[in-house]
Structure formats: C-alpha cells, structure tokens
Tab-separated table of C-alpha atoms in Angstrom:
chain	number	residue	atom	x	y	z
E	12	UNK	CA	3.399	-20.109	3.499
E	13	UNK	CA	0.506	-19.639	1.541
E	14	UNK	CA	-1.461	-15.956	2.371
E	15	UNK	CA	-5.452	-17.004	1.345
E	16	UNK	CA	-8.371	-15.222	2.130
E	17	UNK	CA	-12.239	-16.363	1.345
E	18	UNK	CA	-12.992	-12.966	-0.847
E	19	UNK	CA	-9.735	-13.724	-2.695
E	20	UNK	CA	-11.106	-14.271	-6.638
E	21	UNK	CA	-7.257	-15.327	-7.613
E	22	UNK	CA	-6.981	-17.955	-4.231
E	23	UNK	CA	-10.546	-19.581	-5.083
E	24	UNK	CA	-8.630	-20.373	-8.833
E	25	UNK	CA	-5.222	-21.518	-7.531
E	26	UNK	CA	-7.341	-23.556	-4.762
E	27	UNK	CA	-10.066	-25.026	-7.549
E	28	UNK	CA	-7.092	-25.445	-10.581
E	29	UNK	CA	-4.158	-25.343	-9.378
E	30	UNK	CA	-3.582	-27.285	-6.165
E	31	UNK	CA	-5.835	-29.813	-6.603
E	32	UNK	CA	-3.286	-30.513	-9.987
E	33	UNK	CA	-1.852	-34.226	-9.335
E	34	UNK	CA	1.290	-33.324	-10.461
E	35	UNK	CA	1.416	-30.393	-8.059
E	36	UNK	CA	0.076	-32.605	-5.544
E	37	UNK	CA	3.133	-34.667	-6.604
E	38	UNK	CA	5.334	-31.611	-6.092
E	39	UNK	CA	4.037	-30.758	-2.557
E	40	UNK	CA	4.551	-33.763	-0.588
E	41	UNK	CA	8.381	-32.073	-0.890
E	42	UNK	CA	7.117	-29.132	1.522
E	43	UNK	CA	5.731	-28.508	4.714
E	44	UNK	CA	2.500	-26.401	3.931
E	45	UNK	CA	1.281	-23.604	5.730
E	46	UNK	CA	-1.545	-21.531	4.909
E	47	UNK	CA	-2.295	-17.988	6.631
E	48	UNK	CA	-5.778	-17.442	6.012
E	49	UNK	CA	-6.863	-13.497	6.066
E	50	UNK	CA	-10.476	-13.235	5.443
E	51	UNK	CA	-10.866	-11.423	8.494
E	52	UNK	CA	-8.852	-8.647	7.284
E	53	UNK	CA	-8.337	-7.551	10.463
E	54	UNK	CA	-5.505	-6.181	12.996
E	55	UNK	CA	-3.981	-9.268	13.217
E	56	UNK	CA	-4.230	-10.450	9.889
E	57	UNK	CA	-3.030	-6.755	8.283
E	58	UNK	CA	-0.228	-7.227	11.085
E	59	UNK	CA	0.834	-10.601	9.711
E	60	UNK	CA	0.845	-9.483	6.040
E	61	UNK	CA	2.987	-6.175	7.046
E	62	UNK	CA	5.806	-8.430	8.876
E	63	UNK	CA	5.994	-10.562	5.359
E	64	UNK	CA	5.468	-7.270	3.368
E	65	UNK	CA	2.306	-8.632	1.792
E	66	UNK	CA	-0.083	-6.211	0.296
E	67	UNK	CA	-2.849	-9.134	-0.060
E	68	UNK	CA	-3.416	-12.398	-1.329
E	69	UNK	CA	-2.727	-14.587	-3.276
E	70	UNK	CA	1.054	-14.841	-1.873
E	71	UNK	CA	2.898	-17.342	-1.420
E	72	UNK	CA	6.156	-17.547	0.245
E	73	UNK	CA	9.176	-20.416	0.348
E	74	UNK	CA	11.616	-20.468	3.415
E	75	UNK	CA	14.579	-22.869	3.630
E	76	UNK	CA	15.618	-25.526	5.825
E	77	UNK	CA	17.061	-22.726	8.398
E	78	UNK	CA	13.145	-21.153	8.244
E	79	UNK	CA	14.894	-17.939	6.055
E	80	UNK	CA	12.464	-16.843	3.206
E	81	UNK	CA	14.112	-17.662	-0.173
E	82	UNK	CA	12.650	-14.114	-1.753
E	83	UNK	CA	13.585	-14.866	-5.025
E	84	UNK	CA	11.022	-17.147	-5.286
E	85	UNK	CA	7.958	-15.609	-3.374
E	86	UNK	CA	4.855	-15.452	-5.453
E	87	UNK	CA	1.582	-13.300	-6.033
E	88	UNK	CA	-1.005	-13.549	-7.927
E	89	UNK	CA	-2.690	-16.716	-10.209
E	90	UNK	CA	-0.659	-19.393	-11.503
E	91	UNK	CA	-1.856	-22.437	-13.545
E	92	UNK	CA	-0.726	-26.060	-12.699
E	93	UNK	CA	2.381	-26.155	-15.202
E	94	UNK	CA	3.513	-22.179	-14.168
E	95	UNK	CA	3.858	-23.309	-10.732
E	96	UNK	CA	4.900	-27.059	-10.639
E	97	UNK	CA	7.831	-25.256	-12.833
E	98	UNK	CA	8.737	-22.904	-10.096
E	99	UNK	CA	8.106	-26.032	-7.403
E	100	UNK	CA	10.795	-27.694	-9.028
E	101	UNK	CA	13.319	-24.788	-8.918
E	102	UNK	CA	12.191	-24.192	-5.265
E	103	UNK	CA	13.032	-27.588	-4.693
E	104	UNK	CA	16.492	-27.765	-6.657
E	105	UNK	CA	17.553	-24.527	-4.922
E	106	UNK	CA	17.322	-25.826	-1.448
C-alpha cells in the first residue's frame, strides 16, 4: 500500500526513478499494488494515514497473504531502484 500525494517532492522521485526501474518492475508483478493517494490532505485522507499511523508520504506498507501488515518492513521516505528491489526481495522471501 503505497501512501502518495501530488505535493510529495520524495513520491514524484520514487514515481520518476524508482518504479519505473525494470528490475523493480520485475519485482512487482510479485504484489498486488495499491496506492492511497493523499493530495487532498483532507479528513478522510488524515483519517486513513492515522489508522496506518502514517505521518505523510512517501510510505509504503507490505501486508501478507492473511492482509496483516508485515511492520518490519514498512517504508518512508526515498529509495533508489537497487535500495528497494533489495528490500522487494526480502519482502518476498519472508512471505
């Protein structure tokens, strides 16, 4: 569950180096992907950030087959294509 928002300097990286990455892209077909986007800012979106304790984006967060977050491998902040097809593959070997 990636937490994104427009005004976000650190998503706009991960989104324009990061993802676009083919051996992330490689990576990610192993996941379903889910993006909450919180541009708005607004009840709703400060709402959904509080029930995932998420002070802002960038976040993303990994749940398991059962749909339990694996916490020890939630994210924030920038990380370049090798930093996070590393921790892709340990996602992936932990499940």
């Amino acid at each position: 569950l990636d937490f994104y928002a427009d005004w976000c300097v650190e998503c706009k990286r991960m989104e324009r180096n990061t993802f676009p990455d083919t051996g992330v892209q490689a990576l990610l077909e192993g996941f379903q992907l889910l993006q909450a986007d919180v541009t708005e800012n607004d009840d709703l979106d400060r709402e959904l950030m509080g029930a995932f304790d998420i002070i802002g984006p960038p976040a993303i967060l990994f749940f398991d087959r059962t749909g339990a977050e694996m916490k020890a491998y939630r994210l924030v902040g920038y990380f370049d294509p090798v930093e996070f097809s590393r921790h892709l593959q340990q996602v992936l070997g932990a499940q």
